Short mmCIF file of C-alpha atoms and ligand atoms in Angstrom, two decimals:
data_model
loop_
_atom_site.label_atom_id
_atom_site.label_comp_id
_atom_site.label_asym_id
_atom_site.label_seq_id
_atom_site.Cartn_x
_atom_site.Cartn_y
_atom_site.Cartn_z
CA UNK A 1 189.74 119.93 45.49
CA UNK A 2 186.45 121.81 45.72
CA UNK A 3 183.43 119.73 46.58
CA UNK A 4 181.16 119.86 43.77
CA UNK A 5 178.10 119.12 45.57
CA UNK A 6 178.39 121.34 48.17
CA UNK A 7 176.70 124.42 46.21
CA UNK A 8 173.82 121.65 45.80
CA UNK A 9 170.07 122.25 47.44
CA UNK A 10 167.20 120.44 47.69
CA UNK A 11 163.84 120.90 47.79
CA UNK A 12 161.88 117.96 48.97
CA UNK A 13 158.17 119.62 49.12
CA UNK A 14 155.62 118.31 46.33
CA UNK A 15 155.21 120.15 43.41
CA UNK A 16 150.85 119.91 43.07
CA UNK A 17 149.28 122.77 40.80
CA UNK A 18 152.38 124.64 39.45
CA UNK A 19 153.56 125.35 43.15
CA UNK A 20 155.78 123.53 45.67
CA UNK A 21 153.97 122.62 48.39
CA UNK A 22 154.91 120.64 51.76
CA UNK A 23 152.38 117.65 52.76
CA UNK A 24 148.81 118.73 53.93
CA UNK A 25 149.95 116.80 57.92
CA UNK A 26 153.32 118.46 57.53
CA UNK A 27 155.02 115.22 57.59
CA UNK A 28 158.15 114.35 56.01
CA UNK A 29 160.71 111.85 56.12
CA UNK A 30 164.80 111.57 55.79
CA UNK A 31 165.92 111.51 52.59
CA UNK A 32 169.75 109.83 52.79
CA UNK A 33 172.35 109.46 50.70
CA UNK A 34 173.56 105.90 49.60
CA UNK A 35 177.24 107.45 48.84
CA UNK A 36 177.98 108.31 52.76
CA UNK A 37 174.97 108.24 54.87
CA UNK A 38 174.76 111.75 54.75
CA UNK A 39 171.29 113.50 55.16
CA UNK A 40 170.34 115.24 52.06
CA UNK A 41 167.14 117.21 52.93
CA UNK A 42 163.51 116.01 54.20
CA UNK A 43 160.95 115.04 51.70
CA UNK A 44 157.41 115.86 52.16
CA UNK A 45 155.66 112.50 53.94
CA UNK A 46 152.95 112.77 50.99
CA UNK A 47 149.18 110.87 51.71
CA UNK A 48 145.88 111.00 50.09
CA UNK A 49 145.14 114.65 50.59
CA UNK A 50 147.98 115.17 48.79
CA UNK A 51 147.50 112.81 46.55
CA UNK A 52 143.51 114.20 46.30
CA UNK A 53 145.14 117.79 45.63
CA UNK A 54 147.46 116.42 42.68
CA UNK A 55 144.67 114.54 40.93
CA UNK A 56 142.01 117.42 41.02
CA UNK A 57 144.40 120.05 39.57
CA UNK A 58 145.45 117.43 37.09
CA UNK A 59 141.94 116.72 35.97
CA UNK A 60 141.37 120.74 36.21
CA UNK A 61 143.99 121.18 33.48
CA UNK A 62 142.52 118.35 31.46
CA UNK A 63 138.86 119.38 31.81
CA UNK A 64 140.02 123.38 30.62
CA UNK A 65 142.09 121.80 28.07
CA UNK A 66 145.30 124.40 28.94
CA UNK A 67 147.34 121.61 27.56
CA UNK A 68 145.21 118.93 25.58
CA UNK A 69 143.64 122.18 23.82
CA UNK A 70 147.16 123.37 22.85
CA UNK A 71 147.85 122.28 19.25
CA UNK A 72 150.01 119.66 19.01
CA UNK A 73 152.80 121.57 17.62
CA UNK A 74 152.66 124.50 19.92
CA UNK A 75 153.20 120.67 23.07
CA UNK A 76 156.04 119.99 20.53
CA UNK A 77 157.88 122.96 20.98
CA UNK A 78 157.22 123.11 25.09
CA UNK A 79 158.27 119.31 25.52
CA UNK A 80 161.52 120.33 23.54
CA UNK A 81 162.12 122.82 25.58
CA UNK A 82 161.85 121.03 28.37
CA UNK A 83 163.86 118.56 27.03
CA UNK A 84 166.65 121.76 26.83
CA UNK A 85 165.90 122.26 30.30
CA UNK A 86 167.29 118.91 31.76
CA UNK A 87 170.48 119.50 29.44
CA UNK A 88 170.85 122.79 30.74
CA UNK A 89 170.88 121.35 34.02
CA UNK A 90 172.69 118.67 33.14
CA UNK A 91 175.54 119.18 35.77
CA UNK A 92 172.92 119.77 38.51
CA UNK A 93 170.37 116.94 37.61
CA UNK A 94 174.19 114.32 37.71
CA UNK A 95 175.08 115.19 41.24
CA UNK A 96 171.91 115.14 42.23
CA UNK A 97 170.74 111.94 40.89
CA UNK A 98 174.25 110.69 42.11
CA UNK A 99 173.61 111.28 45.25
CA UNK A 100 170.14 110.22 46.00
CA UNK A 101 170.94 106.75 44.52
CA UNK A 102 174.05 105.74 44.20
CA UNK A 103 174.96 105.57 40.95
CA UNK A 104 178.39 107.03 39.53
CA UNK A 105 178.19 110.64 38.09
CA UNK A 106 179.80 109.97 34.86
CA UNK A 107 176.72 107.57 33.71
CA UNK A 108 174.14 109.79 35.66
CA UNK A 109 175.98 112.50 33.22
CA UNK A 110 176.11 109.85 30.30
CA UNK A 111 173.21 108.02 30.54
CA UNK A 112 170.70 109.38 32.84
CA UNK A 113 170.29 113.26 32.25
CA UNK A 114 170.81 112.57 28.20
CA UNK A 115 168.33 109.08 27.85
CA UNK A 116 165.56 111.32 30.00
CA UNK A 117 166.17 115.07 27.85
CA UNK A 118 166.28 112.64 24.39
CA UNK A 119 162.85 111.05 25.54
CA UNK A 120 161.30 113.68 26.76
CA UNK A 121 162.54 115.39 22.97
CA UNK A 122 161.32 112.54 20.77
CA UNK A 123 158.06 111.91 21.95
CA UNK A 124 157.58 115.59 21.93
CA UNK A 125 158.79 115.51 18.01
CA UNK A 126 156.58 112.80 17.23
CA UNK A 127 153.67 114.03 18.67
CA UNK A 128 152.94 117.00 15.51
CA UNK A 129 153.31 113.32 13.05
CA UNK A 130 151.23 110.81 14.09
CA UNK A 131 148.20 110.66 12.03
CA UNK A 132 144.81 109.26 13.22
CA UNK A 133 142.96 106.80 10.40
CA UNK A 134 139.75 106.40 8.45
CA UNK A 135 138.30 102.30 7.97
CA UNK A 136 137.98 101.44 4.44
CA UNK A 137 133.87 101.29 5.71
CA UNK A 138 131.25 102.04 2.50
CA UNK A 139 130.79 104.88 0.54
CA UNK A 140 128.16 106.01 2.65
CA UNK A 141 129.36 106.23 5.90
CA UNK A 142 132.71 107.91 6.96
CA UNK A 143 134.34 106.47 10.23
CA UNK A 144 136.88 108.46 11.68
CA UNK A 145 139.05 106.89 14.12
CA UNK A 146 140.81 108.87 16.56
CA UNK A 147 142.71 109.08 19.10
CA UNK A 148 142.49 111.10 22.61
CA UNK A 149 144.21 111.56 25.48
CA UNK A 150 143.26 109.65 28.53
CA UNK A 151 142.98 112.05 30.84
CA UNK A 152 144.65 111.94 34.40
CA UNK A 153 147.58 109.84 33.99
CA UNK A 154 149.29 108.13 37.48
CA UNK A 155 152.68 107.46 37.32
CA UNK A 156 154.52 105.45 39.37
CA UNK A 157 157.85 105.13 39.77
CA UNK A 158 160.74 103.10 41.37
CA UNK A 159 164.79 104.29 41.91
CA UNK A 160 166.84 102.43 40.03
CA UNK A 161 166.99 105.00 36.81
CA UNK A 162 164.61 107.69 38.48
CA UNK A 163 164.64 110.16 35.81
CA UNK A 164 164.87 107.70 33.12
CA UNK A 165 162.17 105.53 34.27
CA UNK A 166 159.97 108.69 34.97
CA UNK A 167 160.56 109.63 31.21
CA UNK A 168 159.51 106.52 29.66
CA UNK A 169 156.41 107.68 30.81
CA UNK A 170 155.93 111.61 31.03
CA UNK A 171 156.93 112.19 28.20
CA UNK A 172 154.36 109.65 25.90
CA UNK A 173 151.73 110.64 28.32
CA UNK A 174 151.87 114.50 28.22
CA UNK A 175 152.81 114.67 24.81
CA UNK A 176 149.58 113.55 24.08
CA UNK A 177 147.77 115.54 26.12
CA UNK A 178 147.33 114.53 29.22
CA UNK A 179 147.77 115.47 32.70
CA UNK A 180 150.25 113.78 35.15
CA UNK A 181 150.54 113.00 38.83
CA UNK A 182 153.48 111.07 39.23
CA UNK A 183 154.97 109.70 42.64
CA UNK A 184 159.04 108.90 42.73
CA UNK A 185 160.13 106.24 44.53
CA UNK A 186 160.73 107.35 48.73
CA UNK A 187 164.16 106.23 48.24
CA UNK A 188 165.23 108.42 45.03
CA UNK A 189 162.46 111.22 44.82
CA UNK A 190 164.99 114.19 44.23
CA UNK A 191 165.36 114.38 40.58
CA UNK A 192 161.74 114.05 39.97
CA UNK A 193 160.63 116.97 42.23
CA UNK A 194 163.08 119.04 40.11
CA UNK A 195 161.70 117.26 36.63
CA UNK A 196 157.93 119.80 37.36
CA UNK A 197 160.45 122.48 38.33
CA UNK A 198 162.25 122.91 34.51
CA UNK A 199 158.67 121.41 32.92
CA UNK A 200 156.97 124.74 34.45
CA UNK A 201 159.99 126.57 33.27
CA UNK A 202 159.24 125.45 29.60
CA UNK A 203 155.83 126.78 29.59
CA UNK A 204 154.27 123.23 30.61
CA UNK A 205 151.04 125.10 32.55
CA UNK A 206 150.87 124.94 36.58
CA UNK A 207 148.62 121.60 37.43
CA UNK A 208 149.31 119.50 33.83
CA UNK A 209 152.38 117.45 35.47
CA UNK A 210 151.99 117.22 39.78
CA UNK A 211 154.97 115.24 41.17
CA UNK A 212 153.98 114.04 45.00
CA UNK A 213 156.66 112.33 47.04
CA UNK A 214 156.16 109.97 49.19
CA UNK A 215 155.68 106.18 50.31
CA UNK A 216 154.21 103.15 48.03
CA UNK A 217 151.58 102.35 50.50
CA UNK A 218 150.99 105.88 51.52
CA UNK A 219 151.01 107.89 48.67
CA UNK A 220 151.14 104.88 45.52
CA UNK A 221 148.25 103.28 46.50
CA UNK A 222 146.07 105.96 46.98
CA UNK A 223 147.27 107.02 42.96
CA UNK A 224 146.36 103.34 42.05
CA UNK A 225 142.98 103.58 44.02
CA UNK A 226 141.86 107.15 42.50
CA UNK A 227 138.33 107.08 41.16
CA UNK A 228 139.54 110.13 39.14
CA UNK A 229 142.34 108.74 37.69
CA UNK A 230 142.19 107.13 34.33
CA UNK A 231 145.03 105.72 33.20
CA UNK A 232 147.60 104.07 35.79
CA UNK A 233 151.28 103.70 34.90
CA UNK A 234 153.72 101.60 36.84
CA UNK A 235 157.61 100.61 36.78
CA UNK A 236 158.27 97.94 40.03
CA UNK A 237 158.28 94.74 41.77
CA UNK A 238 155.94 92.12 39.92
CA UNK A 239 154.98 91.59 43.90
CA UNK A 240 153.55 95.29 43.70
CA UNK A 241 152.66 95.25 39.81
CA UNK A 242 150.34 92.80 40.52
CA UNK A 243 148.91 94.98 43.43
CA UNK A 244 148.31 97.89 41.21
CA UNK A 245 146.05 95.62 38.43
CA UNK A 246 144.06 94.67 41.33
CA UNK A 247 143.71 98.28 42.91
CA UNK A 248 142.64 99.12 38.92
CA UNK A 249 139.98 96.55 39.28
CA UNK A 250 138.86 97.67 42.49
CA UNK A 251 139.00 100.87 42.24
CA UNK A 252 137.25 102.95 38.71
CA UNK A 253 138.97 100.08 36.58
CA UNK A 254 141.07 102.26 34.79
CA UNK A 255 143.84 101.67 32.29
CA UNK A 256 147.01 99.47 34.23
CA UNK A 257 150.26 99.28 33.12
CA UNK A 258 153.21 97.82 34.24
CA UNK A 259 156.86 96.87 33.43
CA UNK A 260 158.11 94.77 36.37
CA UNK A 261 160.75 92.48 37.23
CA UNK A 262 163.32 90.12 35.24
CA UNK A 263 165.50 87.60 35.46
CA UNK A 264 167.23 88.21 31.99
CA UNK A 265 168.78 84.78 30.09
CA UNK A 266 172.03 85.63 28.27
CA UNK A 267 172.75 82.41 26.38
CA UNK A 268 176.46 81.74 24.78
CA UNK A 269 177.10 79.18 21.95
CA UNK A 270 180.84 77.72 21.54
CA UNK A 271 180.68 78.91 18.38
CA UNK A 272 179.93 82.58 19.63
CA UNK A 273 181.39 85.08 17.17
CA UNK A 274 183.76 87.05 19.61
CA UNK A 275 184.32 85.58 22.96
CA UNK A 276 185.96 88.36 24.47
CA UNK A 277 183.14 90.98 23.35
CA UNK A 278 180.87 87.86 25.34
CA UNK A 279 182.52 88.20 28.35
CA UNK A 280 182.56 91.73 28.13
CA UNK A 281 179.04 92.39 27.73
CA UNK A 282 178.17 89.57 30.13
CA UNK A 283 180.19 91.43 33.14
CA UNK A 284 179.53 94.66 32.40
CA UNK A 285 175.93 94.48 31.97
CA UNK A 286 175.55 92.76 35.07
CA UNK A 287 177.62 95.09 37.16
CA UNK A 288 176.17 97.96 35.55
CA UNK A 289 174.01 100.24 37.45
CA UNK A 290 175.79 98.13 40.70
CA UNK A 291 173.23 95.09 38.77
CA UNK A 292 169.72 97.21 39.85
CA UNK A 293 168.85 96.83 36.22
CA UNK A 294 165.52 95.48 35.46
CA UNK A 295 166.50 93.98 32.46
CA UNK A 296 170.43 92.95 33.51
CA UNK A 297 171.74 89.54 32.03
CA UNK A 298 171.63 87.86 35.51
CA UNK A 299 171.52 84.28 35.04
CA UNK A 300 174.36 83.76 32.43
CA UNK A 301 174.08 80.39 30.53
CA UNK A 302 177.65 78.76 28.93
CA UNK A 303 177.88 75.99 26.69
CA UNK A 304 179.72 72.88 28.73
CA UNK A 305 182.96 73.09 26.44
CA UNK A 306 183.32 76.78 26.71
CA UNK A 307 182.34 77.45 30.39
CA UNK A 308 186.11 77.55 32.31
CA UNK A 309 187.51 79.41 29.10
CA UNK A 310 184.98 81.83 29.40
CA UNK A 311 185.22 82.24 33.19
CA UNK A 312 188.49 82.59 33.24
CA UNK A 313 188.96 85.51 30.48
CA UNK A 314 185.47 86.51 33.16
CA UNK A 315 187.22 86.84 36.46
CA UNK A 316 190.07 88.91 34.58
CA UNK A 317 187.44 91.94 34.25
CA UNK A 318 186.60 91.56 37.72
CA UNK A 319 188.63 93.99 39.59
CA UNK A 320 187.33 96.99 37.12
CA UNK A 321 184.16 96.44 38.58
CA UNK A 322 185.27 97.36 42.47
CA UNK A 323 182.92 99.58 44.09
CA UNK A 324 184.12 103.18 44.60
CA UNK A 325 182.90 106.62 45.45
CA UNK A 326 180.05 107.30 42.86
CA UNK A 327 180.95 110.95 42.85
CA UNK A 328 184.67 109.81 41.41
CA UNK A 329 184.37 110.38 37.45
CA UNK A 330 186.46 107.64 37.63
CA UNK A 331 184.27 104.73 39.42
CA UNK A 332 182.54 102.41 37.06
CA UNK A 333 180.38 100.76 40.02
CA UNK A 334 178.81 103.10 42.86
CA UNK A 335 177.24 102.31 46.10
CA UNK A 336 173.28 100.46 46.43
CA UNK A 337 170.71 102.30 46.63
CA UNK A 338 170.04 101.66 50.92
CA UNK A 339 170.79 99.37 53.28
CA UNK A 340 167.46 97.72 52.91
CA UNK A 341 168.23 96.57 49.14
CA UNK A 342 172.33 95.98 50.50
CA UNK A 343 171.05 93.44 53.45
CA UNK A 344 168.43 91.88 50.10
CA UNK A 345 171.70 91.23 48.57
CA UNK A 346 173.96 89.62 51.10
CA UNK A 347 171.09 87.74 51.69
CA UNK A 348 170.57 86.21 48.17
CA UNK A 349 174.66 85.76 48.14
CA UNK A 350 174.29 84.02 51.53
CA UNK A 351 171.68 81.46 50.13
CA UNK A 352 173.75 81.15 46.86
CA UNK A 353 176.55 79.79 49.70
CA UNK A 354 174.17 77.67 51.44
CA UNK A 355 172.31 75.89 48.06
CA UNK A 356 175.61 74.64 46.74
CA UNK A 357 176.60 77.33 43.95
CA UNK A 358 179.93 78.35 44.30
CA UNK A 359 181.84 81.86 44.73
CA UNK A 360 184.30 82.83 42.38
CA UNK A 361 184.32 86.38 43.20
CA UNK A 362 183.53 88.89 45.75
CA UNK A 363 180.62 87.77 47.94
CA UNK A 364 180.42 90.71 50.62
CA UNK A 365 179.99 93.59 51.18
CA UNK A 366 182.52 96.72 50.91
CA UNK A 367 183.15 100.69 52.07
CA UNK A 368 184.87 102.17 49.90
CA UNK A 369 183.20 105.45 51.44
CA UNK A 370 182.09 105.54 55.24
CA UNK A 371 178.84 105.44 55.57
CA UNK A 372 177.55 104.32 52.54
CA UNK A 373 176.10 100.91 51.21
CA UNK A 374 178.37 98.60 48.66
CA UNK A 375 178.82 95.50 47.52
CA UNK A 376 181.82 93.20 45.83
CA UNK A 377 180.57 92.30 42.11
CA UNK A 378 179.99 88.44 42.69
CA UNK A 379 180.11 85.69 40.40
CA UNK A 380 178.59 82.40 40.90
CA UNK A 381 179.01 79.24 39.09
CA UNK A 382 177.93 75.87 38.95
CA UNK A 383 174.23 76.96 40.09
CA UNK A 384 171.38 74.90 39.01
CA UNK A 385 168.07 76.33 37.76
CA UNK A 386 166.11 75.17 40.79
CA UNK A 387 168.82 77.75 43.05
CA UNK A 388 167.09 80.88 44.87
CA UNK A 389 170.05 82.87 43.09
CA UNK A 390 168.41 81.49 39.68
CA UNK A 391 165.00 82.14 40.46
CA UNK A 392 164.37 85.11 41.65
CA UNK A 393 165.50 88.73 40.45
CA UNK A 394 168.57 89.88 43.13
CA UNK A 395 168.86 93.29 42.14
CA UNK A 396 172.40 93.86 42.76
CA UNK A 397 175.75 93.16 41.48
CA UNK A 398 175.38 88.98 41.37
CA UNK A 399 175.97 86.88 38.48
CA UNK A 400 174.57 82.69 38.24
CA UNK A 401 176.73 80.72 35.83
CA UNK A 402 174.87 77.72 34.80
CA UNK A 403 175.94 75.58 31.80
CA UNK A 404 173.70 73.52 29.17
CA UNK A 405 174.26 71.17 26.26
CA UNK A 406 172.58 72.06 23.63
CA UNK A 407 169.87 74.35 22.17
CA UNK A 408 166.93 72.52 23.37
CA UNK A 409 168.40 72.53 26.77
CA UNK A 410 169.25 76.48 27.17
CA UNK A 411 165.41 77.21 25.64
CA UNK A 412 164.02 74.65 28.65
CA UNK A 413 166.06 76.28 31.43
CA UNK A 414 166.14 79.71 29.84
CA UNK A 415 162.16 80.05 29.84
CA UNK A 416 161.89 78.07 33.37
CA UNK A 417 161.34 81.24 34.69
CA UNK A 418 158.56 83.48 36.14
CA UNK A 419 159.77 86.50 34.30
CA UNK A 420 160.25 87.11 30.37
CA UNK A 421 161.85 90.31 29.99
CA UNK A 422 165.08 89.93 27.96
CA UNK A 423 167.11 87.70 26.85
CA UNK A 424 170.97 86.88 24.65
CA UNK A 425 171.98 84.61 22.72
CA UNK A 426 175.65 84.01 21.50
CA UNK A 427 176.51 81.76 18.25
CA UNK A 428 177.88 82.44 14.45
CA UNK A 429 175.29 79.64 13.28
CA UNK A 430 172.27 81.51 12.03
CA UNK A 431 169.64 79.51 12.00
CA UNK A 432 170.64 78.93 15.91
CA UNK A 433 170.22 82.61 16.33
CA UNK A 434 167.01 82.99 14.87
CA UNK A 435 165.24 79.45 15.99
CA UNK A 436 166.06 80.39 19.72
CA UNK A 437 165.60 84.31 20.20
CA UNK A 438 161.86 82.70 18.66
CA UNK A 439 161.76 79.95 21.08
CA UNK A 440 163.17 82.21 24.22
CA UNK A 441 159.96 83.70 25.78
CA UNK A 442 160.99 87.80 26.42
CA UNK A 443 160.37 91.16 25.25
CA UNK A 444 163.82 91.90 23.85
CA UNK A 445 165.77 89.03 22.75
CA UNK A 446 169.81 90.31 21.62
CA UNK A 447 171.83 88.43 18.71
CA UNK A 448 175.45 88.92 19.53
CA UNK A 449 174.87 91.21 21.56
CA UNK A 450 173.59 92.82 24.91
CA UNK A 451 173.13 96.39 25.28
CA UNK A 452 171.66 97.46 22.30
CA UNK A 453 168.84 99.91 23.35
CA UNK A 454 167.21 102.94 21.23
CA UNK A 455 163.69 104.61 22.09
CA UNK A 456 162.69 103.93 18.87
CA UNK A 457 161.87 100.00 20.51
CA UNK A 458 159.37 98.68 22.77
CA UNK A 459 160.36 98.22 26.31
CA UNK A 460 158.96 95.50 28.51
CA UNK A 461 158.01 91.88 29.23
CA UNK A 462 156.35 88.45 28.39
CA UNK A 463 155.14 86.82 31.64
CA UNK A 464 155.16 88.52 35.19
CA UNK A 465 157.43 90.92 33.42
CA UNK A 466 154.52 93.07 33.14
CA UNK A 467 151.69 94.01 30.89
CA UNK A 468 152.38 96.88 28.61
CA UNK A 469 155.34 98.55 26.65
CA UNK A 470 157.19 101.71 27.11
CA UNK A 471 159.32 103.88 24.29
CA UNK A 472 158.66 103.72 20.90
CA UNK A 473 155.46 105.08 19.18
CA UNK A 474 153.62 101.80 21.25
CA UNK A 475 153.42 103.60 24.45
CA UNK A 476 151.02 106.31 22.85
CA UNK A 477 148.94 103.32 22.94
CA UNK A 478 148.74 103.07 26.64
CA UNK A 479 148.18 107.13 27.33
CA UNK A 480 145.80 107.48 24.13
CA UNK A 481 142.00 106.18 24.28
CA UNK A 482 140.75 104.91 20.34
CA UNK A 483 137.29 106.87 19.51
CA UNK A 484 134.90 105.91 16.24
CA UNK A 485 133.15 108.49 15.12
CA UNK A 486 130.53 107.70 12.28
CA UNK A 487 129.46 110.83 9.64
CA UNK A 488 126.38 109.48 7.79
CA UNK A 489 127.44 110.47 4.22
CA UNK A 490 123.48 110.88 2.44
CA UNK A 491 125.28 111.36 -1.15
CA UNK A 492 123.39 113.35 -3.66
CA UNK A 493 125.53 112.33 -6.65
P1 LIG B 1 158.59 98.40 43.85
O1 LIG B 1 157.72 97.56 43.76
O2 LIG B 1 159.24 97.92 45.48
O3 LIG B 1 158.69 99.87 44.27
C1 LIG B 1 158.30 100.60 43.41
C2 LIG B 1 157.40 102.02 43.04
O4 LIG B 1 156.13 101.87 43.93
C3 LIG B 1 157.88 102.88 44.25
O5 LIG B 1 157.31 103.81 43.70
C4 LIG B 1 156.97 102.48 45.67
O6 LIG B 1 157.23 103.47 46.75
C5 LIG B 1 155.87 102.27 45.23
N1 LIG B 1 154.72 101.45 45.77
C6 LIG B 1 154.95 100.50 46.94
N2 LIG B 1 154.64 99.84 47.12
C7 LIG B 1 153.28 99.91 46.60
C8 LIG B 1 151.54 100.17 47.24
N3 LIG B 1 151.23 99.14 47.87
N4 LIG B 1 151.14 100.81 46.14
C9 LIG B 1 151.61 101.68 44.93
N5 LIG B 1 152.48 101.96 44.93
C10 LIG B 1 153.78 100.55 45.37
O7 LIG B 1 159.95 98.06 43.07
P2 LIG B 1 161.42 98.94 43.42
O8 LIG B 1 162.24 98.28 44.76
O9 LIG B 1 161.46 100.61 43.35
O10 LIG B 1 162.08 98.79 41.80
C11 LIG B 1 162.81 97.54 41.90
C12 LIG B 1 161.92 97.03 41.12
O11 LIG B 1 161.24 97.59 39.69
C13 LIG B 1 162.56 95.34 39.76
O12 LIG B 1 161.60 94.55 40.39
C14 LIG B 1 163.22 96.32 38.75
O13 LIG B 1 163.29 94.59 37.71
C15 LIG B 1 161.67 96.86 38.32
N6 LIG B 1 162.23 97.42 37.41
C16 LIG B 1 161.48 97.62 36.14
C17 LIG B 1 161.21 97.69 34.84
C18 LIG B 1 161.11 97.71 33.57
O14 LIG B 1 160.59 98.78 32.88
N7 LIG B 1 160.29 96.01 33.54
C19 LIG B 1 162.49 99.04 34.95
C20 LIG B 1 163.10 99.62 35.85
C21 LIG B 1 162.52 98.62 37.11
#
């Protein structure tokens, strides 16, 4: 069988002012595939000088209004072409994402490419349908409340959904008329670089959308600290997110928006309307994307009276999630993004064992493809809320199962965590569903499901899961300034 990846070539250079360029000092780093350890390409190891050049290009584009000066209907047409470019290159983008990041190619194609394209199209379509306001003032004046792009937006994203995380930010930022400088994760930079080329092909003018790969401390920090960046939109860990807010305050008080970690509780009451569906959602959602999802339901709370029955069903599903070659179309769980992340996951598994949790499944690395990074789907029972594996985000295929006695007990346990990204509650009792959903401190609560998702709804967290919301029309709030223009009316009548 021909290797579908053999025809792919990668260009690891930055895209600044519409041109492919090496890092100013010529430095590169190796981009290795987690699938089998192969060297994909050398990527530009950009630093402060490259960030300066990209910000200057973005600023020049903003000042001469080559993009923000276009009528919204024209920007819409270009954004829709940009989305169409992703679909036209879907197979190439999906294979690149899989090789670079390790996720199964079937999901890279059906989820990542499609969601990123849909997001870009949706914000493009929205931009000529959002109206400004006139305030209800006295008739002696007219107060116009208008939205203006903030200017140059810095975007820093993680590696778990490289195209989707980028699209959630660049799509509303670009649609609103801003210039963008995107720094992708050093662990998965390749599709972001292609996005910049596809944007140019669609007609986004040079300088408007720049992509500068590199390490966090070397390229990310100069972007967050830059005095000529008006807004920094970050998705990543809570540890780095806190630094982003510090850097924003330390520099020019740029607007800072952060989408951070999670340790989401999934709560199953004994009166759950469909236990099989709840089991499938609990297992499927924690193992999807190898558990490398910010909103993964990594704390499963099952009411004590049904816990044994629930776990018996859950264990029967585990074999479906054995890791396999992500390039095989049948694989549902792929490779962990790199060796560092795999070792982190394995360390958490050891801490679970050491702190007295009961290992029911998995618990070690696997090797379906030589040279790759793989971890078995892992389930711990007997977890208590004070254990490290219940408190900290693991970002791997590890499910911690806890139990509870009643609604008050589980709400208290679920909320006893620094994160507040998502939650779920399974019950047929409408009062319990509403009461518990309201009491949970989370940006999104699912009732009798876990995987509902749509670009029309905001995504983001309470507490240390971050500040601000991606997706939906609310995202425009992050990338626009509100301006009031008072017009005095000395009416002759
Ligand atoms: P990370 O914080 O290590 O890195 C994220 C990005 O920040 C990368 O591009 C990295 O290079 C950059 N970075 C690192 N140090 C920096 C610094 N000092 N200054 C500026 N930039 C810096 O996170 P990660 O390991 O790439 O991603 C995993 C995390 O992302 C998890 O915590 C996950 O929950 C979170 N995440 C959150 C959401 C959400 O929407 N809430 C979505 C996806 C991932």
